[in-house]
CSV table of C-alpha atoms in Angstrom, one decimal:
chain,number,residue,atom,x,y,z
A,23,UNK,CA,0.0,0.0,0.0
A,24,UNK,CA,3.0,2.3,0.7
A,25,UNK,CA,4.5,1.8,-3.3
A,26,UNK,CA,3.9,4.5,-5.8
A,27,UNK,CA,1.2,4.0,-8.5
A,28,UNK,CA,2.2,1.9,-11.8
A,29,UNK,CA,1.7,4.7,-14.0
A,30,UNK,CA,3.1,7.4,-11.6
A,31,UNK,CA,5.9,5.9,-11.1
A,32,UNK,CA,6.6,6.3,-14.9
A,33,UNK,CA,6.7,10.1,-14.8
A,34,UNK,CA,9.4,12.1,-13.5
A,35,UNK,CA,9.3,15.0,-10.8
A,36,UNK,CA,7.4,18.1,-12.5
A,37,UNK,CA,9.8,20.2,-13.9
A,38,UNK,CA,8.6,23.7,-13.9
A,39,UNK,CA,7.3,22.5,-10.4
A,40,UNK,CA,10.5,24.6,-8.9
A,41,UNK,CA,9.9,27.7,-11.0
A,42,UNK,CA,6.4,27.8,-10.1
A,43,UNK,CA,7.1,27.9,-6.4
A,44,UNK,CA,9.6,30.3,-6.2
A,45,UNK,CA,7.3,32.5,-8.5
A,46,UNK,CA,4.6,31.8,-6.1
A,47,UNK,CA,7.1,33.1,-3.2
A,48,UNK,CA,8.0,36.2,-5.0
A,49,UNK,CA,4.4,37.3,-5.3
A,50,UNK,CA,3.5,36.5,-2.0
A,51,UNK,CA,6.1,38.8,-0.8
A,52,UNK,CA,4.7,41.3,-2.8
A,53,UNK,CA,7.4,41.3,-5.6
A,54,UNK,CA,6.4,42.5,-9.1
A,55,UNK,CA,6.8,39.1,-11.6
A,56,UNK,CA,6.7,39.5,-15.1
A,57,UNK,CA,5.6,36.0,-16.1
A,58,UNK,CA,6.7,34.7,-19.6
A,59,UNK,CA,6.9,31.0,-18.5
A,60,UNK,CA,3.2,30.4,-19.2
A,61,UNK,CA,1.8,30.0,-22.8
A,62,UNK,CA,-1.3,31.7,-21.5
A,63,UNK,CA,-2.6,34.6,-24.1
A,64,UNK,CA,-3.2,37.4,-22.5
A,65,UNK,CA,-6.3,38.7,-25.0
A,66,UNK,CA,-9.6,38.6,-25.0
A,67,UNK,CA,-11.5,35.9,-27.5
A,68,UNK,CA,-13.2,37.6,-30.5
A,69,UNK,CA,-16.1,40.4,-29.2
A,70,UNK,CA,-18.7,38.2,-31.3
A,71,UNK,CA,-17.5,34.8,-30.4
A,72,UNK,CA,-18.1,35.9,-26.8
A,73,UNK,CA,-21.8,37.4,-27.4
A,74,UNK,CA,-22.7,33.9,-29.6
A,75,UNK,CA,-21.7,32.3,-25.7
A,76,UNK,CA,-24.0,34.6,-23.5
A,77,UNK,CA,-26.6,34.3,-26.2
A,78,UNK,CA,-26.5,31.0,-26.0
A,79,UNK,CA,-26.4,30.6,-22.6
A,80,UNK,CA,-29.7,32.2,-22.5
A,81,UNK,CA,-31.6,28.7,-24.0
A,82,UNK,CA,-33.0,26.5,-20.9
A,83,UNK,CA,-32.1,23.5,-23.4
A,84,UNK,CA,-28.1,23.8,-23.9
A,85,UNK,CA,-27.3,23.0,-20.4
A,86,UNK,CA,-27.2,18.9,-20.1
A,87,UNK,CA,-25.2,16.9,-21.7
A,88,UNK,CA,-23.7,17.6,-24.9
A,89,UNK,CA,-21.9,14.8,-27.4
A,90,UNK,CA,-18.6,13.5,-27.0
A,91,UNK,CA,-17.5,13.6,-30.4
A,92,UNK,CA,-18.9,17.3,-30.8
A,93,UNK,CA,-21.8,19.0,-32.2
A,94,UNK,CA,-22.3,18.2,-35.7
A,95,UNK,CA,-22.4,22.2,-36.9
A,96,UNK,CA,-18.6,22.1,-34.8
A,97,UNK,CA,-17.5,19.6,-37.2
A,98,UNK,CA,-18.9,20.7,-40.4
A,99,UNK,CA,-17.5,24.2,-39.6
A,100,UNK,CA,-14.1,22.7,-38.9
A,101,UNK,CA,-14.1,20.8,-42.3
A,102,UNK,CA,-15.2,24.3,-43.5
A,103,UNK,CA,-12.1,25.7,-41.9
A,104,UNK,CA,-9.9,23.0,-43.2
A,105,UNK,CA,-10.7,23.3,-46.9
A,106,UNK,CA,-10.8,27.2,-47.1
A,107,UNK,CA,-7.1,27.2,-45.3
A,108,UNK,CA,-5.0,24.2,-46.5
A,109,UNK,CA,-7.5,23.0,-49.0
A,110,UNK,CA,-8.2,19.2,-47.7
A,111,UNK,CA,-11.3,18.3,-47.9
A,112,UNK,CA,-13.1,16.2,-44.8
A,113,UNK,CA,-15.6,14.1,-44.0
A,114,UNK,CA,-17.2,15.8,-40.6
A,115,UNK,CA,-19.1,12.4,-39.9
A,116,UNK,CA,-15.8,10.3,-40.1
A,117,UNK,CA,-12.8,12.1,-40.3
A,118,UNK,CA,-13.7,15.0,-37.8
A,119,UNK,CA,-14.0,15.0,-33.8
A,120,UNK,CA,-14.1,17.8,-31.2
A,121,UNK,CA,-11.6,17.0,-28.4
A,122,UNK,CA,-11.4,19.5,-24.9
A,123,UNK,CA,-8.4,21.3,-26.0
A,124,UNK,CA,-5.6,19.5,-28.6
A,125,UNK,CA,-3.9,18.3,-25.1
A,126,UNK,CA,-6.5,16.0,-24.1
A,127,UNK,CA,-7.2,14.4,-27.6
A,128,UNK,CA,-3.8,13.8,-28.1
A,129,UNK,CA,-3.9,12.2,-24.4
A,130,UNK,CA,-6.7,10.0,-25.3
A,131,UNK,CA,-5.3,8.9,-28.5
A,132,UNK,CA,-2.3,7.7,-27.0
A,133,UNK,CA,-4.4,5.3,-24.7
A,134,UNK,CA,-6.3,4.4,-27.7
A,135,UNK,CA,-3.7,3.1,-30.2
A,136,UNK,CA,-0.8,2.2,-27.2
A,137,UNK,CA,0.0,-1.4,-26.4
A,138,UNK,CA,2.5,-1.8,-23.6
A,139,UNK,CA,5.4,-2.0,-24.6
A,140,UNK,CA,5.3,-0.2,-27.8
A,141,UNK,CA,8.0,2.1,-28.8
A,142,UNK,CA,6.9,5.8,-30.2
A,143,UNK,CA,9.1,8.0,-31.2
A,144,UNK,CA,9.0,12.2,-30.3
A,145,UNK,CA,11.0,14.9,-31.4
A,146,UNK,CA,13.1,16.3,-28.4
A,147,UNK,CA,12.4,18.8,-27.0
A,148,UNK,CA,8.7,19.2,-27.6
A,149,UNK,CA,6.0,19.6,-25.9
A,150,UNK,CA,5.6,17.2,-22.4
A,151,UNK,CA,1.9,15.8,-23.6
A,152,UNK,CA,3.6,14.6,-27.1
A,153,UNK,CA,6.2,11.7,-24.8
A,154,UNK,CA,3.8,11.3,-21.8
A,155,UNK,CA,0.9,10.9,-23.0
A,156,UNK,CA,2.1,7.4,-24.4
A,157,UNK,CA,4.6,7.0,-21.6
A,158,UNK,CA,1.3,7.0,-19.2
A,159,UNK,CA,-0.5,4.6,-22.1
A,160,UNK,CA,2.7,2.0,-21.7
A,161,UNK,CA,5.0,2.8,-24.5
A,162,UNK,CA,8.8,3.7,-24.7
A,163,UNK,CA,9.6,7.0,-26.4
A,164,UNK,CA,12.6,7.3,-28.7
A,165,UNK,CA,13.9,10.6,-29.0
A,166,UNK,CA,14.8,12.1,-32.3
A,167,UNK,CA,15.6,15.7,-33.3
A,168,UNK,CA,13.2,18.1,-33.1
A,169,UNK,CA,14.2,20.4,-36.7
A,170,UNK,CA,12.4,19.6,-39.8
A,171,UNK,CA,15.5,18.6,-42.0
A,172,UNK,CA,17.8,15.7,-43.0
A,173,UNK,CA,18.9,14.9,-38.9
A,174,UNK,CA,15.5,14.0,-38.1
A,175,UNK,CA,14.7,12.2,-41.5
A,176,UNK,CA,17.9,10.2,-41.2
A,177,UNK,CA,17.0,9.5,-37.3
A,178,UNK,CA,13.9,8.0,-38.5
A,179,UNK,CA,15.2,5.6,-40.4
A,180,UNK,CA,17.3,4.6,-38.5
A,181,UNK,CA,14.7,4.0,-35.3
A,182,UNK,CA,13.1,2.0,-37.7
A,183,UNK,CA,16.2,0.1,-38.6
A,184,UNK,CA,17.2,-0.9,-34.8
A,185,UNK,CA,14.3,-0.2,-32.7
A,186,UNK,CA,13.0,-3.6,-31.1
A,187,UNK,CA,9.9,-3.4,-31.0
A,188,UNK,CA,9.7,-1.5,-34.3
A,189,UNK,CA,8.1,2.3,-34.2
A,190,UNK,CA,4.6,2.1,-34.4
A,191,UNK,CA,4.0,6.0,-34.3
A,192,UNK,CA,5.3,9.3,-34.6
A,193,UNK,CA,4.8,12.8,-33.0
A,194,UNK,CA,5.6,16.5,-35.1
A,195,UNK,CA,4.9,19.7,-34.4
A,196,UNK,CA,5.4,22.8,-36.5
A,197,UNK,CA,5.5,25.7,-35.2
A,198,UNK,CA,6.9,24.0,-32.7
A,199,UNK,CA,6.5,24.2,-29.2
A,200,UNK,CA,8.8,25.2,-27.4
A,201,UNK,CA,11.4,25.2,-30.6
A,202,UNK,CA,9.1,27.6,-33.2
A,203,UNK,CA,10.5,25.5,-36.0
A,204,UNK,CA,8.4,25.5,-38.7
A,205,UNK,CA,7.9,23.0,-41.4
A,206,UNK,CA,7.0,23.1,-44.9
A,207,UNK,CA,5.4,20.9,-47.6
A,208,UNK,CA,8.2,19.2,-48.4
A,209,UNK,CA,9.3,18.4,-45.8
A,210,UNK,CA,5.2,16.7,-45.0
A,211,UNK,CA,5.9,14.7,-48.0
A,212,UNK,CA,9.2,12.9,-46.7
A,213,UNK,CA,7.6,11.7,-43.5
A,214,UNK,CA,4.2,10.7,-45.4
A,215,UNK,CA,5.9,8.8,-48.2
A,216,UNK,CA,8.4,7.3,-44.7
A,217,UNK,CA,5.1,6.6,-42.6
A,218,UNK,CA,3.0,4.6,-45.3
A,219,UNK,CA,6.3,2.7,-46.4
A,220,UNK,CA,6.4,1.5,-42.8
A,221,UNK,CA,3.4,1.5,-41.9
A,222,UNK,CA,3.8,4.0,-38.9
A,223,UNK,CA,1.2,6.5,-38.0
A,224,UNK,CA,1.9,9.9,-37.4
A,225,UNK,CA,0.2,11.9,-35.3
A,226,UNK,CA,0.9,16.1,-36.2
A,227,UNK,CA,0.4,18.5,-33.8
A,228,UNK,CA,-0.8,21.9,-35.7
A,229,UNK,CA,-1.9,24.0,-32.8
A,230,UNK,CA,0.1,27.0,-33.8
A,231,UNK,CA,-1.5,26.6,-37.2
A,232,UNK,CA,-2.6,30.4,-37.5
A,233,UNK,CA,0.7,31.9,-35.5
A,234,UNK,CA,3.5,32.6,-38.1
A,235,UNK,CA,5.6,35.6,-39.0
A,236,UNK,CA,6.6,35.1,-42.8
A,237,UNK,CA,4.9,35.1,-45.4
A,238,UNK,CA,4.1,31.5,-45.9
A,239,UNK,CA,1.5,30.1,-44.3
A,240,UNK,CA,2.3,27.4,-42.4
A,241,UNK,CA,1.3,24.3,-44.0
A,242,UNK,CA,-0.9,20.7,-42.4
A,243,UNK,CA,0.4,17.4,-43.4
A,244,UNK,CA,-2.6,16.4,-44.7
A,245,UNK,CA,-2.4,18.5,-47.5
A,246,UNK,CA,0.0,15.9,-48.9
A,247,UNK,CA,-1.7,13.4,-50.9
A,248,UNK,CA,-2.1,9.9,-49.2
A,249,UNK,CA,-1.7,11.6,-46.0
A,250,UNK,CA,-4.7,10.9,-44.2
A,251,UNK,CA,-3.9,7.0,-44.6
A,252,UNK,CA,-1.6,7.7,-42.0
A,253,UNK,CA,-1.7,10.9,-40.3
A,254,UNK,CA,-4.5,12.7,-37.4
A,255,UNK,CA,-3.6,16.1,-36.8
A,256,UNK,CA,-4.6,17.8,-33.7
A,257,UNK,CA,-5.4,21.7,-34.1
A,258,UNK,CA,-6.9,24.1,-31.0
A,259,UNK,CA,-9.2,27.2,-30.7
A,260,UNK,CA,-6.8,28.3,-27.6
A,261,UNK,CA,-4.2,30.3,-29.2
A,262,UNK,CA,-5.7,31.2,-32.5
A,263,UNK,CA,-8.7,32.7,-30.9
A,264,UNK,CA,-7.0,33.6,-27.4
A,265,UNK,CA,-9.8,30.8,-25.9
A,266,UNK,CA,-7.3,29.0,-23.9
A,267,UNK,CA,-10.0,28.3,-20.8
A,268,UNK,CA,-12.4,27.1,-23.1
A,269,UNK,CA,-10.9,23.8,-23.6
A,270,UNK,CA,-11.7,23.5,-27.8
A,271,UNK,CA,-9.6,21.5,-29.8
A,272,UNK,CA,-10.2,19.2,-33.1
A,273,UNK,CA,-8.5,15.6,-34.0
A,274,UNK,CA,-8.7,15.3,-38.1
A,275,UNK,CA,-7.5,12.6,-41.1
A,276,UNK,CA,-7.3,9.5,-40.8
A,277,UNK,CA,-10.8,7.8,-40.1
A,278,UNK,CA,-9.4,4.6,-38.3
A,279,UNK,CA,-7.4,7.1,-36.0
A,280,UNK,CA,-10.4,9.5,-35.3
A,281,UNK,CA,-13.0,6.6,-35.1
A,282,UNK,CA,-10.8,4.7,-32.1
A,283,UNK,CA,-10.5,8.4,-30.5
A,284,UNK,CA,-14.4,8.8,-30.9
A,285,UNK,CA,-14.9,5.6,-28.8
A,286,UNK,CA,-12.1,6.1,-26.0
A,287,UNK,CA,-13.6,9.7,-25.5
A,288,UNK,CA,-17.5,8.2,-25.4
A,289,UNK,CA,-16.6,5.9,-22.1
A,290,UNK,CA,-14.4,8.9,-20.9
A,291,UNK,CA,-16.5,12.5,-21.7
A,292,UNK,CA,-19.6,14.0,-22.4
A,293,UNK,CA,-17.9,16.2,-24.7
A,294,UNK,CA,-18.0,20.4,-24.4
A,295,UNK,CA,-20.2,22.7,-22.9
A,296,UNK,CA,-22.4,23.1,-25.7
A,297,UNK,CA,-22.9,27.0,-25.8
A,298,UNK,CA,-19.0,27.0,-25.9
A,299,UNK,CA,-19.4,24.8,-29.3
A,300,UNK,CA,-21.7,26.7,-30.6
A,301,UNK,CA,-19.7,29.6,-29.6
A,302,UNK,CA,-16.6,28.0,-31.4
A,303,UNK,CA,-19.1,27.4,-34.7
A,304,UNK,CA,-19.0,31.6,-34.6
A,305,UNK,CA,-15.4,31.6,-34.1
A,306,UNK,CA,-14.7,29.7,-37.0
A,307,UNK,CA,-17.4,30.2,-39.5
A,308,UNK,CA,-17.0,34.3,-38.5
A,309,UNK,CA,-14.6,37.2,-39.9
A,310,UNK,CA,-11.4,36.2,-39.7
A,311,UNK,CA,-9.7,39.6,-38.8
A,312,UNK,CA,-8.6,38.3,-35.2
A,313,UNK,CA,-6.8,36.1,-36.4
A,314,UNK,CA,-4.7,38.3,-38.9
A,315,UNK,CA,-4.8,41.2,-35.8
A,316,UNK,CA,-3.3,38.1,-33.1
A,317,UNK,CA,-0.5,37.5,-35.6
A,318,UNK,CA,0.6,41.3,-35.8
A,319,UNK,CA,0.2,41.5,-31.9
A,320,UNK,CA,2.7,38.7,-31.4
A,321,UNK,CA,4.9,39.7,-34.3
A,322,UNK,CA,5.0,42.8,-32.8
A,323,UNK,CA,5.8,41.8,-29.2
A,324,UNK,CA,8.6,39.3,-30.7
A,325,UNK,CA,10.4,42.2,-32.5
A,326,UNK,CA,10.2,43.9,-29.2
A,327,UNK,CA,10.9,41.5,-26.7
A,328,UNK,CA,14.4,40.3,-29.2
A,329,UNK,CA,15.7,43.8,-29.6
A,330,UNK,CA,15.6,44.3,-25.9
A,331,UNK,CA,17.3,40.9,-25.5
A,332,UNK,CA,19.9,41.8,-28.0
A,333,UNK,CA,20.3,45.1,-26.6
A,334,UNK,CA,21.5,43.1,-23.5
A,335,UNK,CA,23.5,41.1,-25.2
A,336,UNK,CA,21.7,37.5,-25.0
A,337,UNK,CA,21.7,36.6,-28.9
A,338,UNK,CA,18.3,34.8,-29.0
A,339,UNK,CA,17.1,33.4,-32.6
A,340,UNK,CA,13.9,35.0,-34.3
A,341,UNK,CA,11.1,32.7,-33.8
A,342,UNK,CA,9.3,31.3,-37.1
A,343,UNK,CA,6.2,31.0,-35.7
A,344,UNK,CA,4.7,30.3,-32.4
A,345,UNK,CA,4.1,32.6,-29.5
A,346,UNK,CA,7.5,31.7,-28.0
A,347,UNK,CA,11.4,32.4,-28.4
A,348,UNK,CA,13.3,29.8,-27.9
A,349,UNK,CA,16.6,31.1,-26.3
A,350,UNK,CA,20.1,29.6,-25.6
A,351,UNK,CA,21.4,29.8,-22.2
A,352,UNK,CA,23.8,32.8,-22.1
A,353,UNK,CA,27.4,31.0,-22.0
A,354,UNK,CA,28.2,32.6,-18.3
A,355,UNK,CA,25.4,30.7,-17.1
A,356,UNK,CA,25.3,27.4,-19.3
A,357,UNK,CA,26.5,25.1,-16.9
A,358,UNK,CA,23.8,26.0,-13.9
A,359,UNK,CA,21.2,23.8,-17.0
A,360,UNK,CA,17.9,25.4,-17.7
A,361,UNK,CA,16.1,25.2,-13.9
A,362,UNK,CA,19.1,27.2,-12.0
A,363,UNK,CA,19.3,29.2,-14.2
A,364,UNK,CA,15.1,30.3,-14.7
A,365,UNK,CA,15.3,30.3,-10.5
A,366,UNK,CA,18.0,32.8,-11.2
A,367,UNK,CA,16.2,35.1,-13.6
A,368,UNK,CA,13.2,35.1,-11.5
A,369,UNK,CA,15.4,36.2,-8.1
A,370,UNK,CA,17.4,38.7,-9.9
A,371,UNK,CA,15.3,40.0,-12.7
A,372,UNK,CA,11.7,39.4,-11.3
A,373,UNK,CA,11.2,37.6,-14.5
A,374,UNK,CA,9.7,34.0,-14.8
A,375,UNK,CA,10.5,31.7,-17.9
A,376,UNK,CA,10.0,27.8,-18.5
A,377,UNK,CA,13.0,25.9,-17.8
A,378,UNK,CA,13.9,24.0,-21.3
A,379,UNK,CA,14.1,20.8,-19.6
A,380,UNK,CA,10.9,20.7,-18.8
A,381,UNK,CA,10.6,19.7,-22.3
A,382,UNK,CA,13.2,17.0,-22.8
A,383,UNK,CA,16.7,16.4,-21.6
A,384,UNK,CA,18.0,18.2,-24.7
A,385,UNK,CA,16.2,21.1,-24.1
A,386,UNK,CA,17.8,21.9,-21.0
A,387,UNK,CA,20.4,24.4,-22.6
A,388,UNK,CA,17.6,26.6,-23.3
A,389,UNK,CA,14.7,28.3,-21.5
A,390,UNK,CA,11.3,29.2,-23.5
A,391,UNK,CA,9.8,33.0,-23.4
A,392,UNK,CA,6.4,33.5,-23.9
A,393,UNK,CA,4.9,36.5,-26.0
A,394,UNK,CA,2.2,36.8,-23.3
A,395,UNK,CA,2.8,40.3,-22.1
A,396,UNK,CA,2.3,43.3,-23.6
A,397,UNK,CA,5.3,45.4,-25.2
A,398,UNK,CA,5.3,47.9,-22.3
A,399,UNK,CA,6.0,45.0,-20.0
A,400,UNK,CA,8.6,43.2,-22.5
A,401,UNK,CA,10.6,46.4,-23.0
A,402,UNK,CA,10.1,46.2,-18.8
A,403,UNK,CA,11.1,42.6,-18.7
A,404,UNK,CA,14.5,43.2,-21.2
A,405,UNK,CA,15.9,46.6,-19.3
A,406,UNK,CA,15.4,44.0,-15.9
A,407,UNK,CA,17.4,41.1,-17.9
A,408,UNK,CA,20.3,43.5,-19.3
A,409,UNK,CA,20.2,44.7,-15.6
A,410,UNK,CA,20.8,41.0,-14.4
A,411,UNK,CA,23.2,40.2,-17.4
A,412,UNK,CA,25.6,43.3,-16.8
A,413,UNK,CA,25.5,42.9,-12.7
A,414,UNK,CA,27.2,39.5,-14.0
A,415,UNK,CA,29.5,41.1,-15.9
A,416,UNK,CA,28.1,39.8,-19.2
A,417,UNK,CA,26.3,41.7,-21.9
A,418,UNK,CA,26.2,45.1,-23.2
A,419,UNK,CA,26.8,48.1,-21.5
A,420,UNK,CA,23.5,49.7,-20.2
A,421,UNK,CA,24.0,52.7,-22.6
A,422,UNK,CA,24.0,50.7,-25.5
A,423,UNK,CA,21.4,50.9,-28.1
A,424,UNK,CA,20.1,48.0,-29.7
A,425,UNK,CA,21.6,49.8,-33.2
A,426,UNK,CA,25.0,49.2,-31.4
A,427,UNK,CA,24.3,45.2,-31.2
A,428,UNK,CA,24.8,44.7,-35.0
A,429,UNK,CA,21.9,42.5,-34.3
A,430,UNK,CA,18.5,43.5,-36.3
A,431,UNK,CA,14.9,41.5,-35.7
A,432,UNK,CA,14.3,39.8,-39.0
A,433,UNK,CA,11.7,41.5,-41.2
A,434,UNK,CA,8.2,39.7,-41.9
């Protein structure tokens, strides 16, 4: 009775756990903390997505139980979405289901398609849900790289090559989170053509779908012919629509995939509230202008938040996509790993980030910033950090402008 839990035994200590508490501290004692660990947005959903809700609301007959596999107006309007913006066409009856939130579908998934034992293999870093969630199922992950090029091709192959039992799935993510890598078409068509050659799933996580900062779209991997005989991919209403605590995400493709989902979720949900559905049918089926007005509010807030970080002399690379930057641990403080050094910002600098190994032991040189602040409080957050960097004698002097760094934000 005393011995851990099978399946808690199988997860490690939470890693952001030590962040979290000493944020918590800070606050407590009144400290001002400007938190960019969280991938929380910080706006307000669309004016007439929130007035569909209260509207809704309003109808005695919305408030019982809904359907686990979501409304069927959710669904068409998701195949709506899909066509008009990547032009795949899909079946809302059989290749479409509503999940609470992309984290919980690909959660469920995992259990659905996971025999013990199996091996599955995740980029690394990448987000925790993408290993754990089959780690809790019974598998054993396999690391690969976590950049869309030749290094993670040729680590496919060879995980198929020497892997005992051989891969039966595969997790991407572009944008990537934490990374912001993104991926293009090309790159979809390797891994399609690799997954139905060994007959390996692949399960694409496309939540930053509608967060980018050139002028390419980013792209889904069902958009590559054959794809959906191997492929789901997961996509959310959180970030695109700043809908975070509404739980609203979609599982797409393949219908064998969405079908085992569908019947996992029907023992485990009732599915979404259903005026938040048919609030989500208004997001979606709507005027798009948020969306276009979200992606100049975080390109904006990247181009200030880098310059500042420049400015204080930590060289962080511009983000693709994504609502994060993905920044190396300044050399002076490499070896303290990503935790330290995050406990070390927060005392000195009063400002929170995630610790990179919170995402995978290869993340640990790195810490992830969120663009979840406004610009006021970024340019805040940088003149704190170029504080911190030249109290270590690192960085730039505090007189220098960000013209003086030789280092300019990439135009998009």
């Amino acid at each position: 009775m005393t011995e851990e839990f099978h399946r808690i035994r199988r997860l490690p200590p939470y890693v952001f756990a030590e962040v979290n508490k000493a944020k918590a501290a800070a606050r407590a004692a009144g400290e001002d903390i400007i938190d960019l660990g969280m991938g929380n947005p910080d706006s307000a959903p669309p004016e007439h997505v929130t007035q569909k809700l209260v509207e809704t609301l309003n109808n005695p007959r919305v408030h019982g139980y809904s359907v686990s596999r979501g409304i069927p107006g959710l669904r068409r309007a998701q195949a709506a979405y899909y066509e008009r913006r990547f032009g795949v066409k899909l079946d809302p009856e059989t290749e479409v289901i509503v999940t609470l939130g992309s984290k919980e579908g690909l959660a469920n998934l995992a259990s659905a398609i996971t025999s013990p034992g199996d091996t599955i293999l995740v980029p690394n870093p990448s987000y925790p849900i993408h290993q754990f969630g089959f780690i809790i199922a019974g598998a054993s992950v396999r690391s690969i790289p976590a950049t869309p090029d030749e290094d993670m091709l040729r680590a496919l192959y060879r995980a198929v090559k020497h892997s005992v039992p051989k891969p039966t799935a595969l997790i991407v993510n572009f944008p990537s989170n934490p990374t912001a890598f993104l991926a293009d078409i090309d790159f979809y068509k390797e891994l399609v053509a690799f997954a139905r050659r060994e007959n390996i799933w692949i399960l694409s996580d496309l939540a930053y779908s509608e967060i980018y900062f050139g002028d390419v779209p980013p792209p889904s991997i069902l958009s590559v012919p054959g794809a959906k005989d191997v492929a789901i991919e997961f996509t959310s209403m959180s970030k695109t629509y700043s809908m975070a605590g509404w739980r609203m995400g979609f599982a797409v493709g393949n219908p064998r995939l969405v079908q085992a989902l569908t019947r996992i979720k029907s023992y485990l949900d009732y599915g979404a509230f259903t005026p938040i559905q048919v609030a989500s049918v208004a997001a979606l089926n709507g005027p798009q202008d948020y969306v276009a007005d979200m992606r100049n509010l975080y390109r904006d807030r990247r181009d200030v938040l880098l310059r500042g970080l420049h400015a204080a002399g930590w060289d962080v690379p511009t983000p693709e996509g994504s609502m994060f930057a993905w920044a190396p641990i300044p050399e002076k403080f490499a070896e303290m790993g990503s935790v330290e050094f995050s406990k070390l910002l927060l005392k000195e600098a009063g400002v929170a980030v995630a610790p990179g190994l919170g995402f995978g032991e290869y993340g640990d040189g790195f810490v992830r910033i969120g663009l979840v602040e406004n610009t006021q409080r970024l340019r805040q957050a940088t003149r704190s950090i170029r504080g911190f960097m030249n109290r270590h004698g690192v960085g730039r002097p505090a007189d220098a402008s960000s013209a003086d760094t030789g280092i300019k934000v990439a135009s998009s």
